[in-house]
Coordinates of C-alpha atoms in Angstrom, one line a residue:
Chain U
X15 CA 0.0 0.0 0.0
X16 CA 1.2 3.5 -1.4
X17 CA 1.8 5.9 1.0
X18 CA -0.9 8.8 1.8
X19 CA 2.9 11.3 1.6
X20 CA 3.8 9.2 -1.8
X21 CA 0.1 8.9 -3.0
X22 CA 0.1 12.8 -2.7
X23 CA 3.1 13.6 -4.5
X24 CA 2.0 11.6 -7.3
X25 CA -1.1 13.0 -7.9
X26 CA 0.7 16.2 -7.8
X27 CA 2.9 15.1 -10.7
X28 CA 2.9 17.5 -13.4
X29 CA 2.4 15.4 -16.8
X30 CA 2.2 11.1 -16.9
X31 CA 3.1 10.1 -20.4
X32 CA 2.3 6.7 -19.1
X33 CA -0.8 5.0 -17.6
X34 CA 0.6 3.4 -15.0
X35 CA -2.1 1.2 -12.2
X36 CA 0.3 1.5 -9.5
X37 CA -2.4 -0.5 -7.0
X38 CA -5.9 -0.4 -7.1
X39 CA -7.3 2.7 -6.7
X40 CA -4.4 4.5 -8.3
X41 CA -3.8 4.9 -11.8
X42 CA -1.5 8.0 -13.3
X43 CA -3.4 9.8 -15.8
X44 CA -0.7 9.2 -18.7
X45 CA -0.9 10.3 -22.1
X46 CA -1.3 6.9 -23.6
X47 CA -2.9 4.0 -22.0
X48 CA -1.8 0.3 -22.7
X49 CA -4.3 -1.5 -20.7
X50 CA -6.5 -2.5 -23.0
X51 CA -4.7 -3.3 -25.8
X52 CA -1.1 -4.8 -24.1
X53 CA -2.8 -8.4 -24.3
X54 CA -2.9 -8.4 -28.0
X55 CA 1.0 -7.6 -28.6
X56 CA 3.6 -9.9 -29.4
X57 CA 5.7 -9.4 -25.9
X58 CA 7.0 -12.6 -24.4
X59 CA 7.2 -14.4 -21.0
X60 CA 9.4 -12.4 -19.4
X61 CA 10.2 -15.0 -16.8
X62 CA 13.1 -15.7 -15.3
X63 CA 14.3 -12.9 -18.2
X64 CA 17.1 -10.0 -17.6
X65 CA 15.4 -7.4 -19.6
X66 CA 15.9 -4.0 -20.3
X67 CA 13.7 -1.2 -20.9
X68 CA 15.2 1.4 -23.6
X69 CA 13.7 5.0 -23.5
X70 CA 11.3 3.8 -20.1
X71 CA 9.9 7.6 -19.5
X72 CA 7.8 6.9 -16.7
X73 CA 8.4 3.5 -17.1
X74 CA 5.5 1.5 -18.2
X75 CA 7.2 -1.5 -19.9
X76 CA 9.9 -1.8 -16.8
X77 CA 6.7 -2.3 -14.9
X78 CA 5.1 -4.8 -17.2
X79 CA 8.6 -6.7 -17.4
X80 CA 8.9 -6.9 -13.9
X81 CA 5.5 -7.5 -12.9
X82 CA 5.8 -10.8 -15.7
X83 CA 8.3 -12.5 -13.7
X84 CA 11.3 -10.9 -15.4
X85 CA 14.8 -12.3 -13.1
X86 CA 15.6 -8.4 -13.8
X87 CA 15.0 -4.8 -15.3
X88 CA 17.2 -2.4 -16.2
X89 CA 15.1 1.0 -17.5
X90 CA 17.5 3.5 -19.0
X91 CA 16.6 6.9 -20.8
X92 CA 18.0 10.5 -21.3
X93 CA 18.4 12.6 -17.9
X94 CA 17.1 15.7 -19.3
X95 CA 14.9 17.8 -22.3
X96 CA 18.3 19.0 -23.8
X97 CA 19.7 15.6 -24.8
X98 CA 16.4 14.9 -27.0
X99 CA 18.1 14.9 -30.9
X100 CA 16.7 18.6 -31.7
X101 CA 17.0 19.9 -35.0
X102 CA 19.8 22.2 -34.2
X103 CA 17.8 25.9 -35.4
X104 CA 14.8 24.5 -33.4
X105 CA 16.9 23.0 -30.0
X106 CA 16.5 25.9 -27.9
X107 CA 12.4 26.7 -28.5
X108 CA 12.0 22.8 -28.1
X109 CA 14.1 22.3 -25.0
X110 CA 12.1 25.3 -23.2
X111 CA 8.4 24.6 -24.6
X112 CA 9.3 20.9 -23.0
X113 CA 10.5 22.0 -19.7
X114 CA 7.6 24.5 -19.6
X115 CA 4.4 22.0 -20.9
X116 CA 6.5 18.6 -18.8
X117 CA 8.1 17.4 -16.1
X118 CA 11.7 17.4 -15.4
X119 CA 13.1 13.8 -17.0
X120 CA 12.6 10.5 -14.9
X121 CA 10.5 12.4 -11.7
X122 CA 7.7 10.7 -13.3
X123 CA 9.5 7.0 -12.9
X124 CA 11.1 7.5 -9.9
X125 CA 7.9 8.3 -8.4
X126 CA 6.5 4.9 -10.0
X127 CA 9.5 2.9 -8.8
X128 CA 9.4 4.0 -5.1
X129 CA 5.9 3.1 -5.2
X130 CA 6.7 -0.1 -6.2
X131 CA 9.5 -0.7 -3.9
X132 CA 12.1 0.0 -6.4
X133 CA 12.3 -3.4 -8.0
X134 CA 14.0 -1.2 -11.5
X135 CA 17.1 -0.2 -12.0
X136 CA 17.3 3.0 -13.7
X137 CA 20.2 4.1 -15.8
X138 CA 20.7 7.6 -17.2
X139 CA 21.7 7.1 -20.9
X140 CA 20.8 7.5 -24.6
X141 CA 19.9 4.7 -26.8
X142 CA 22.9 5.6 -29.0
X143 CA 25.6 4.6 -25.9
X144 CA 23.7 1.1 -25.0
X145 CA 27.1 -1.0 -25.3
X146 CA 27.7 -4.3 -23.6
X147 CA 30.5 -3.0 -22.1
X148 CA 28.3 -0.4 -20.2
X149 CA 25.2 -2.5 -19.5
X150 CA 26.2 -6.2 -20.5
X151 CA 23.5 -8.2 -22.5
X152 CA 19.7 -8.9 -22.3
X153 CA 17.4 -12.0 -22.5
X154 CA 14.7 -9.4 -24.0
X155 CA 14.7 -5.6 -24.9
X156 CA 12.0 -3.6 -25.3
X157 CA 11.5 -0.3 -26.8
X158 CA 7.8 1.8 -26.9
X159 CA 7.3 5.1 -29.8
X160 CA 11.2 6.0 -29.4
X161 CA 12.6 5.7 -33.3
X162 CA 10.3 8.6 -34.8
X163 CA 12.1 11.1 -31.8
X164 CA 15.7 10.2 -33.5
X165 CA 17.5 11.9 -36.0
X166 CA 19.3 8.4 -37.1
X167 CA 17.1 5.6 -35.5
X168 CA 19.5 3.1 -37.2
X169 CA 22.4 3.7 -35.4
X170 CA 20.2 3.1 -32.3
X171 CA 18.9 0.1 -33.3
X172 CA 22.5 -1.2 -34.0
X173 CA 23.4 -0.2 -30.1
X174 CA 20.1 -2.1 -29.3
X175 CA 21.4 -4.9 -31.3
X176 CA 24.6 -5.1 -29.3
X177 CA 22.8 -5.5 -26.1
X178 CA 20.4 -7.9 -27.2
X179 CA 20.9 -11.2 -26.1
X180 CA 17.5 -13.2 -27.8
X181 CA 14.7 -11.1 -28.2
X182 CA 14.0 -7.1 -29.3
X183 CA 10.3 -6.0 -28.8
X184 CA 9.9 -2.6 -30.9
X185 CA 6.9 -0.4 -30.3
X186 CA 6.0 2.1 -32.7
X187 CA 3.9 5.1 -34.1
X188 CA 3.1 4.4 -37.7
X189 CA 1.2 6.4 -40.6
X190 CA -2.1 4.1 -41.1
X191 CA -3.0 6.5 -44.0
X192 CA 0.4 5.6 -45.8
X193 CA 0.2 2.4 -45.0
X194 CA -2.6 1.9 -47.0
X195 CA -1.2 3.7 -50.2
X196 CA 2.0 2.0 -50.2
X197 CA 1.4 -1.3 -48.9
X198 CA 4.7 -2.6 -49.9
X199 CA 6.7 0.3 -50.5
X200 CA 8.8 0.9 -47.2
X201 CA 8.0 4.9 -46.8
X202 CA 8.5 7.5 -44.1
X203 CA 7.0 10.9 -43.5
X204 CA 9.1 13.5 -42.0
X205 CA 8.1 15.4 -39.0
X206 CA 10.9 18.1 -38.5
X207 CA 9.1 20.7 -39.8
X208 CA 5.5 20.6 -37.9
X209 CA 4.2 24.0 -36.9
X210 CA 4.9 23.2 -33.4
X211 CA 8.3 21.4 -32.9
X212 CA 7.0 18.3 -31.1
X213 CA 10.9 16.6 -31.5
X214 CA 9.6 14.1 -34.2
X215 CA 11.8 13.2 -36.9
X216 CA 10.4 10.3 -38.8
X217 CA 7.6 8.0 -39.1
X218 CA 7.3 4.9 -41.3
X219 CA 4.3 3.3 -42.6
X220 CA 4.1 -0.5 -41.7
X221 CA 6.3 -1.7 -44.4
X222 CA 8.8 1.0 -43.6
X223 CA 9.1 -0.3 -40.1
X224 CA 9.7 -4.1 -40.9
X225 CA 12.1 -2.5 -43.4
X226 CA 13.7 -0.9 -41.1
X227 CA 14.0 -3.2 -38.1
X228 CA 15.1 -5.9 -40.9
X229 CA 18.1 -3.6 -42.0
X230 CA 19.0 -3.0 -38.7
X231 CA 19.8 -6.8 -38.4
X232 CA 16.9 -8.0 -37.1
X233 CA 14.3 -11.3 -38.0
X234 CA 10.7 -10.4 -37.1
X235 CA 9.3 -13.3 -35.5
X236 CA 5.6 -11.7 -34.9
X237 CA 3.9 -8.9 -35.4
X238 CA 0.7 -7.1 -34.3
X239 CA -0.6 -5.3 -37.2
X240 CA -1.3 -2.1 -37.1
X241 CA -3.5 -1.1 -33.8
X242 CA -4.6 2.1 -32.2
X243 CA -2.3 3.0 -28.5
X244 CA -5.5 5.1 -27.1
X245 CA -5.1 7.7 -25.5
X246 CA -5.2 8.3 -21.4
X247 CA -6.3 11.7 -19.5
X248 CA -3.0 12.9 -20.0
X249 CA -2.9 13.4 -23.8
X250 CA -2.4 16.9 -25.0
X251 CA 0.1 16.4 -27.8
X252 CA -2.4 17.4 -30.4
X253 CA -6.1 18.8 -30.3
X254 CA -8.3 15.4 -30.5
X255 CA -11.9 17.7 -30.3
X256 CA -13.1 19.4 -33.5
X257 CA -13.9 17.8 -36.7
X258 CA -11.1 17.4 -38.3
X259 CA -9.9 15.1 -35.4
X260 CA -12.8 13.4 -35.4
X261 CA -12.3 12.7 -39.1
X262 CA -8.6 11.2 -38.4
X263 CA -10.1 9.2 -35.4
X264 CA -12.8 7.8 -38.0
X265 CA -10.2 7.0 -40.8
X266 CA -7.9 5.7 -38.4
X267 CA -10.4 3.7 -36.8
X268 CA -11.7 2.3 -40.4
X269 CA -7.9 1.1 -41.3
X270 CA -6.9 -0.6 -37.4
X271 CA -10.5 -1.4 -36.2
X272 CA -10.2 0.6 -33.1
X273 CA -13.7 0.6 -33.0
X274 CA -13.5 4.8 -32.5
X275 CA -11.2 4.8 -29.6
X276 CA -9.3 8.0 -29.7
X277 CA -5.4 6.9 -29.4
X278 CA -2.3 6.9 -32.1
X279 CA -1.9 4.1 -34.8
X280 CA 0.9 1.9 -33.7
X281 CA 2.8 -1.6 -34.5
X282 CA 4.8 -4.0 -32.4
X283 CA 6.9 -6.5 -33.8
X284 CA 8.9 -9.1 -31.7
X285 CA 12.5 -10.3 -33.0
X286 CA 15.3 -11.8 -32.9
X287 CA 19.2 -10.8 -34.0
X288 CA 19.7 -12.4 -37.6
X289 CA 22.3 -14.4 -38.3
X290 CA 24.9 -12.4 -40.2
Chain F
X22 CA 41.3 3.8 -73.2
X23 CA 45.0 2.8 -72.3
X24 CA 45.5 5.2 -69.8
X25 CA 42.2 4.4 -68.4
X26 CA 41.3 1.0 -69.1
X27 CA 43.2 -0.6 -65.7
X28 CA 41.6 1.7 -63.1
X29 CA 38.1 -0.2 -62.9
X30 CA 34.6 0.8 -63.9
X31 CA 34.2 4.7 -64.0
X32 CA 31.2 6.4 -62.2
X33 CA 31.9 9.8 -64.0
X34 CA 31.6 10.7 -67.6
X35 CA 34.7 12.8 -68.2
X36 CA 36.2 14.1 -71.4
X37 CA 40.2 14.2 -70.5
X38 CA 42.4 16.8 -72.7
X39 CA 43.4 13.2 -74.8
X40 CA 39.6 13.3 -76.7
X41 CA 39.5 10.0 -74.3
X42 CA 35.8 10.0 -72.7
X43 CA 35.7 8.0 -69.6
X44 CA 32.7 5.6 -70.1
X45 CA 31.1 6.1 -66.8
X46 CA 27.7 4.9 -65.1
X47 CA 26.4 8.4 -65.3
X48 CA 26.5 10.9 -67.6
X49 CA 26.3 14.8 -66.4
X50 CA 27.5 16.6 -69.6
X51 CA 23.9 16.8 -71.3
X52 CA 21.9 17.8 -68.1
X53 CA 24.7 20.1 -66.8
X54 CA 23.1 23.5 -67.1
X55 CA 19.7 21.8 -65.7
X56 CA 22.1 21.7 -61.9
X57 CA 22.0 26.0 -62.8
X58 CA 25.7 26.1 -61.0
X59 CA 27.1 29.4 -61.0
X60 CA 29.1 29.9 -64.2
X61 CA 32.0 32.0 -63.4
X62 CA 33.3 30.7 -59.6
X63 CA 36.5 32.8 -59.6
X64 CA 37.8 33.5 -56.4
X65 CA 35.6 31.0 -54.1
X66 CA 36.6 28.4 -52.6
X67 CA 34.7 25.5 -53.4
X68 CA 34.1 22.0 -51.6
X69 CA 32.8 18.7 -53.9
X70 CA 31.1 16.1 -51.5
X71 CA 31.2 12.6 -52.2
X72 CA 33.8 13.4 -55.4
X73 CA 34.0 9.9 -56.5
X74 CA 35.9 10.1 -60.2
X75 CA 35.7 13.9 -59.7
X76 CA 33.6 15.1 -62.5
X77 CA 32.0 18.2 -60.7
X78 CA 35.3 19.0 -58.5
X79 CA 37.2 19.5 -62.3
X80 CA 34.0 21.1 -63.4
X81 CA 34.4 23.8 -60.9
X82 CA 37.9 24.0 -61.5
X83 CA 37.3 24.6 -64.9
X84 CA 35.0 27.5 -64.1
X85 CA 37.8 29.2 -62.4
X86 CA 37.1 28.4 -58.1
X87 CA 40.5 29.7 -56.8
X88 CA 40.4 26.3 -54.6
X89 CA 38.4 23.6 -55.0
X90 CA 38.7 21.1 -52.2
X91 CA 37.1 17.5 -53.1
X92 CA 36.0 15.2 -50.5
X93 CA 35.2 11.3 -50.2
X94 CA 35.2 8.2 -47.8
X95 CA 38.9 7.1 -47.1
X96 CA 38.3 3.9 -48.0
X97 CA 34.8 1.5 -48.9
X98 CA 34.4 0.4 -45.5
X99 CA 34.2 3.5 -44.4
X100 CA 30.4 4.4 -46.4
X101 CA 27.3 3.5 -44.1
X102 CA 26.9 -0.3 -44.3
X103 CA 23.8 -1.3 -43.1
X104 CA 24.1 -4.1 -40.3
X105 CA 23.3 -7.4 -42.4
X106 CA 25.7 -6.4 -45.6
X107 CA 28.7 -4.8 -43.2
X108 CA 30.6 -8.2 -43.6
X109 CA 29.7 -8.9 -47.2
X110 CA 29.3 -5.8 -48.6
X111 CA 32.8 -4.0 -48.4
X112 CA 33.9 -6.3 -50.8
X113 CA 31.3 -5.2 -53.8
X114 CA 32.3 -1.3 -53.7
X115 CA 33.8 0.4 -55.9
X116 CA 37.4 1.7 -56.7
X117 CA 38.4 5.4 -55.9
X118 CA 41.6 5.4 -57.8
X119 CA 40.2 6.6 -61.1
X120 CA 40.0 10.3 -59.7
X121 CA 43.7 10.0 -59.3
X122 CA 43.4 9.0 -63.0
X123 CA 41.5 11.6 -64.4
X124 CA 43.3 14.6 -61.8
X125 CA 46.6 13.3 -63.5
X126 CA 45.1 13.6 -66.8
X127 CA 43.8 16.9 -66.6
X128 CA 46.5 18.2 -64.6
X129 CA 44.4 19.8 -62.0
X130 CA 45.0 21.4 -58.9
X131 CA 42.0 19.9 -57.2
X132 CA 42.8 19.1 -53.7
X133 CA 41.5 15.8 -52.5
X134 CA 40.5 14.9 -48.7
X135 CA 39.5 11.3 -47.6
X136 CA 37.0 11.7 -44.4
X137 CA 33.5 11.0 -44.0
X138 CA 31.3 13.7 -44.6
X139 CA 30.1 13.2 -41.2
X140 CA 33.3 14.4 -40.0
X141 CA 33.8 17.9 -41.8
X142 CA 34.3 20.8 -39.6
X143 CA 36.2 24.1 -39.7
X144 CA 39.6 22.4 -38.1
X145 CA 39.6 19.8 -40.9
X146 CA 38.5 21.5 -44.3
X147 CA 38.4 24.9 -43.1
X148 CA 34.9 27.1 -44.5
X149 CA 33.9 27.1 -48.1
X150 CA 32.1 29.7 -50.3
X151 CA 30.1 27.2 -52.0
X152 CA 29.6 23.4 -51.3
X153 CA 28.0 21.3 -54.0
X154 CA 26.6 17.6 -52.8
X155 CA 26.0 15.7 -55.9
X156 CA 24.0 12.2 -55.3
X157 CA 25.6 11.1 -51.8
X158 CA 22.9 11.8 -49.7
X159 CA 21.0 9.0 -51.0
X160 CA 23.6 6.7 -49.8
X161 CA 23.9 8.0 -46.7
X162 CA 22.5 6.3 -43.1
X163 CA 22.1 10.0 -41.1
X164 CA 21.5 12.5 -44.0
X165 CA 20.5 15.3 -42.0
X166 CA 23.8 14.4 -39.7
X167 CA 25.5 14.8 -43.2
X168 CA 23.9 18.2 -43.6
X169 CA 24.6 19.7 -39.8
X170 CA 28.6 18.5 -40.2
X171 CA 28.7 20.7 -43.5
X172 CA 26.3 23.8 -42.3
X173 CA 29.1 24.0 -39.8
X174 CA 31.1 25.1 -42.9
X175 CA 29.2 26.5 -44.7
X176 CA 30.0 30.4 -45.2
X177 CA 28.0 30.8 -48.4
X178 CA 25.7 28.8 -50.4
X179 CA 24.9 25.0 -50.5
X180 CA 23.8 23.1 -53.1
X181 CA 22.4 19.7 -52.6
X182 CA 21.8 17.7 -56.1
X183 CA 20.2 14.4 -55.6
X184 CA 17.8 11.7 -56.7
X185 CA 13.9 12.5 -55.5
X186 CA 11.5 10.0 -56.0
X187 CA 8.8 10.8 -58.9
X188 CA 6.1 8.4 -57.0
X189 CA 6.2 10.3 -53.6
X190 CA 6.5 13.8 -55.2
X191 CA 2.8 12.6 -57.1
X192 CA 1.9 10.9 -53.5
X193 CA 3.0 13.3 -51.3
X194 CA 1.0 16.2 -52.8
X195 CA 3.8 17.9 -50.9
X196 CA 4.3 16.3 -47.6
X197 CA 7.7 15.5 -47.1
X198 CA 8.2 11.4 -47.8
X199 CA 11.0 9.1 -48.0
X200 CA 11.3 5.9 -49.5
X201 CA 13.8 3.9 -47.2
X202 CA 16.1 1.2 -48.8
X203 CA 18.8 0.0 -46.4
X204 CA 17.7 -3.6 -46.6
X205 CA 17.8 -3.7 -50.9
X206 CA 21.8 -4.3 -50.6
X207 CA 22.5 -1.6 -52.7
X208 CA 23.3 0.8 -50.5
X209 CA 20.8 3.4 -50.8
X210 CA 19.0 4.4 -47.6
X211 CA 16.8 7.1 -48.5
X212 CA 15.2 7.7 -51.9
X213 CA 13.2 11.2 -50.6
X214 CA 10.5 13.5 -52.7
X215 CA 11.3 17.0 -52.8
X216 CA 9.6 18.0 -50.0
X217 CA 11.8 15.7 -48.3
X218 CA 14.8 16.9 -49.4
X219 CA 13.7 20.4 -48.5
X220 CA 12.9 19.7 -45.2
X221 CA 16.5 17.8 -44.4
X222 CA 18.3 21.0 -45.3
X223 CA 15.5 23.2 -42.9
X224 CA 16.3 20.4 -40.0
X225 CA 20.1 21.1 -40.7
X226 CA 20.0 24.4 -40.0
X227 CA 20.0 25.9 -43.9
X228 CA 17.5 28.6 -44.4
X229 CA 16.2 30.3 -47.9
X230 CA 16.0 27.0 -49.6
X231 CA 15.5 27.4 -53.1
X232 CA 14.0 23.8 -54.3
X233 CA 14.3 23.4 -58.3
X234 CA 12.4 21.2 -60.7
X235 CA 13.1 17.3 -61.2
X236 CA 15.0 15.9 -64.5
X237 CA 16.7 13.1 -65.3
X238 CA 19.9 12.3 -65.1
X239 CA 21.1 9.6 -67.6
X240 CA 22.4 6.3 -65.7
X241 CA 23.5 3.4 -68.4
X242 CA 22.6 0.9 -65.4
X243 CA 18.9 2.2 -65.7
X244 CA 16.5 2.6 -68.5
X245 CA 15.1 6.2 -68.2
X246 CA 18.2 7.6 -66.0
X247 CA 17.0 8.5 -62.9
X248 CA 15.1 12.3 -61.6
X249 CA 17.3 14.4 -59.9
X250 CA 16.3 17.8 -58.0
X251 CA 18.8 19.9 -56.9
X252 CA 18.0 22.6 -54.2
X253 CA 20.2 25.6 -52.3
X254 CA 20.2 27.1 -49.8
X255 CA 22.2 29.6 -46.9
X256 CA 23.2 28.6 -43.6
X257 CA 21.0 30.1 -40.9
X258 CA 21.8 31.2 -37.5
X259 CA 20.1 29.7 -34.2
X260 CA 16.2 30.8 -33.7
X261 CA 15.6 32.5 -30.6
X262 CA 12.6 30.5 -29.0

């Protein structure tokens, strides 16, 4: 049982990216809210597992790993707004819009952690330093919505590589709408220049991501299709009233049978590293 | 071809002071004003990314650059392998020794500088009044990285000249799409639309970026050459937020 001192300073938290139900009762309001849809996603038995949670934010797959049994979880991600990959003219307006509209980097976790009786170990470090020399190897990896915030998401995948022992599970946004135009055609849509800088870079459609995850090194051994990740409480990324969000919710929902549910179209693919 | 003939396949078309033509994979002499290069380039100094057999390095020489600097990969293993062809892949590139070749030939003064375009800055190359990047940034893993390294020495105008895709420009409708290749073996990441382009030089911190029409570009390996855009633009100080 959470604290009432604890319980209080996480309902005073400024922004929850994650959903997070910490015990009955209490849930943080996070932007995007796997609950529903986590049972329908390729990720393995993480029993008995030493896993390792790239990009955690507030840490929802380090939860889920440990709560499946894992032997281990390591969560590592940036330590603050600055060391996001900002397109260099737009860096300083992005690094004080975030610290403005979010939470100082890994409150949000640690807050989640103590609540659980720290069972995680965090480590402060980009995806692009993950060596085997720094962190050794894992059973499994997993890594939620992190590629389309780097400027070169295939030199992260090839530190991910080098850390990953049997199995990578990669989580991430994908264009539905370009999907469906170029089914085979492996196609991204660049995001640097968006009226607001939101620190996006790229995002693939579905044959862009298996594309990408295959030239990376990598055999996809299941995937989800594409889904919709709703959205929790906490979701204020983009407006999602008015009708020209209603009419991306409707076309969205038409191509991922999301029944409606407002959220962002994602894929998760589980793998392995090929033999090269 | 005996001077020629030993060096391995050309990439560049050049016509050496001999009459000889090199018989390379591309040919830029017919679509050479289409690139609109400045025509008289006295008294800049110019940089040519990704030279290869050094057709537009000697091209800027011959329109009078008081330096022209022209850079490339120090050696094959050193261009951006994707993971699962790293091993096997080094082995299928392509000589560098015919710029040597044609430089001799033409008795240039073009200097030449092996390091990865990733790696240019002001201590290395020094800054440049113009810096041309012919069809590299297609090949490249990080091609906005590309773009940042040169901004950084940039002190006039770059021009970026590379393949667009035809299908995503039509697609698009002018949203800024890449096709991504890094698994086809030939060592072509990004194939992007103009938009595309444009946007990778606004992310590296260029600004007035002038984006031109597509042509063609004729390529013996492919029927129909292949559509180029070329674009410039200025280097751009920090925004203040």
């Amino acid at each position: 049982m959470v604290s009432a001192e604890l319980r209080q300073r996480i309902e005073a938290h400024l922004e929850w990216y994650h959903t997070i139900e910490i015990e009955p009762g209490l849930v943080t309001p996070g932007a995007f809210d796997y609950r529903d849809v986590i049972d329908g996603l390729p990720l393995p038995d993480a029993s008995g597992l030493r896993c390792l949670d790239v990009a955690t934010y507030d840490g929802y797959y380090a939860v889920e790993l440990h709560r499946r049994g894992a032997a281990e979880v390591v969560a590592i991600d940036i330590s603050d707004h600055a060391q996001w990959d900002w397109p260099p003219r737009k860096r300083q307006a992005g690094i004080e819009r975030l610290s403005r509209e979010r939470a100082a980097k890994g409150l949000g976790f640690e807050l989640v952690n103590e609540a659980l009786g720290s069972p995680i170990k965090k480590i402060e470090l980009s995806v692009y330093d993950l060596k085997p020399q720094v962190v050794g190897t894992f059973d499994l990896v997993t890594c939620g919505a992190l590629l389309l915030h780097l400027r070169d998401p295939f030199r992260a995948l090839e530190a991910i590589r080098s850390v990953t022992g049997t199995w990578f599970f990669s989580n991430e946004s994908v264009d539905v709408g370009l999907s469906t135009l170029l089914r085979r055609t492996p196609a991204f849509r660049l995001n640097t220049n968006l009226p607001t800088p939101t620190g996006q870079w790229l995002v693939p459609n579905a044959a862009g991501f298996r594309e990408m995850i295959r030239a990376a090194g990598f055999d996809i051994e299941s995937d989800s299709g594409n889904y919709v990740l709703p959205f929790g409480p906490g979701y204020t990324y983009s407006n999602t009233t008015g009708l020209r969000a209603l009419g991306k919710r409707l076309a969205t929902s038409a191509l991922t049978r999301s029944r409606g549910r407002a959220g962002g179209p994602h894929r998760a693919l589980l793998t392995r590293p090929a033999d090269l | 071809m005996e001077g020629t003939a030993t060096t391995g396949p050309w990439y560049h078309t050049i016509e050496l002071p001999s009459g000889e033509v090199t018989p390379g994979l591309f040919d830029h002499r017919p679509v050479l004003q289409k690139y609109g290069l400045p025509p008289k380039l006295e008294g800049k100094r110019v940089l040519d990314v990704g030279t290869f057999d050094g057709f537009f390095a000697f091209e800027f020489e011959r329109r009078g650059a008081a330096e022209v600097v022209a850079l490339d990969v120090p050696e094959p293993g050193a261009m951006d392998w994707p993971t699962p062809l790293r091993r096997t892949g080094t082995g299928m590139a392509r000589s560098y020794d015919n710029f040597d070749v044609a430089h001799s030939a033409l008795g240039s003064r073009v200097t030449r500088e092996r390091l990865p375009v990733y790696e240019a800055s002001t201590e290395r190359l020094g800054t440049f009044d113009l810096i041309f990047v012919g069809s590299l940034l297609v090949h490249l893993r990080d091609p906005v990285g590309a773009l940042m390294a040169l901004h950084e020495i940039c002190a006039g105008e770059l021009w970026l000249a590379d393949a667009v895709s035809r299908t995503l420009d039509i697609v698009g409708r002018g949203r800024p799409l890449a096709q991504m290749r890094g698994a086809s073996g030939k060592l072509e990441w990004w194939l992007p639309n103009r938009a595309a382009l444009r946007d990778c030089m606004d992310a590296a911190g260029f600004v007035d970026i002038h984006a031109g029409p597509r042509f063609t570009v004729p390529f013996r390996a492919q029927r129909g050459g292949i559509a180029h855009a070329v674009l410039r633009g200025r280097p751009g100080g920090p925004v203040s937020p």
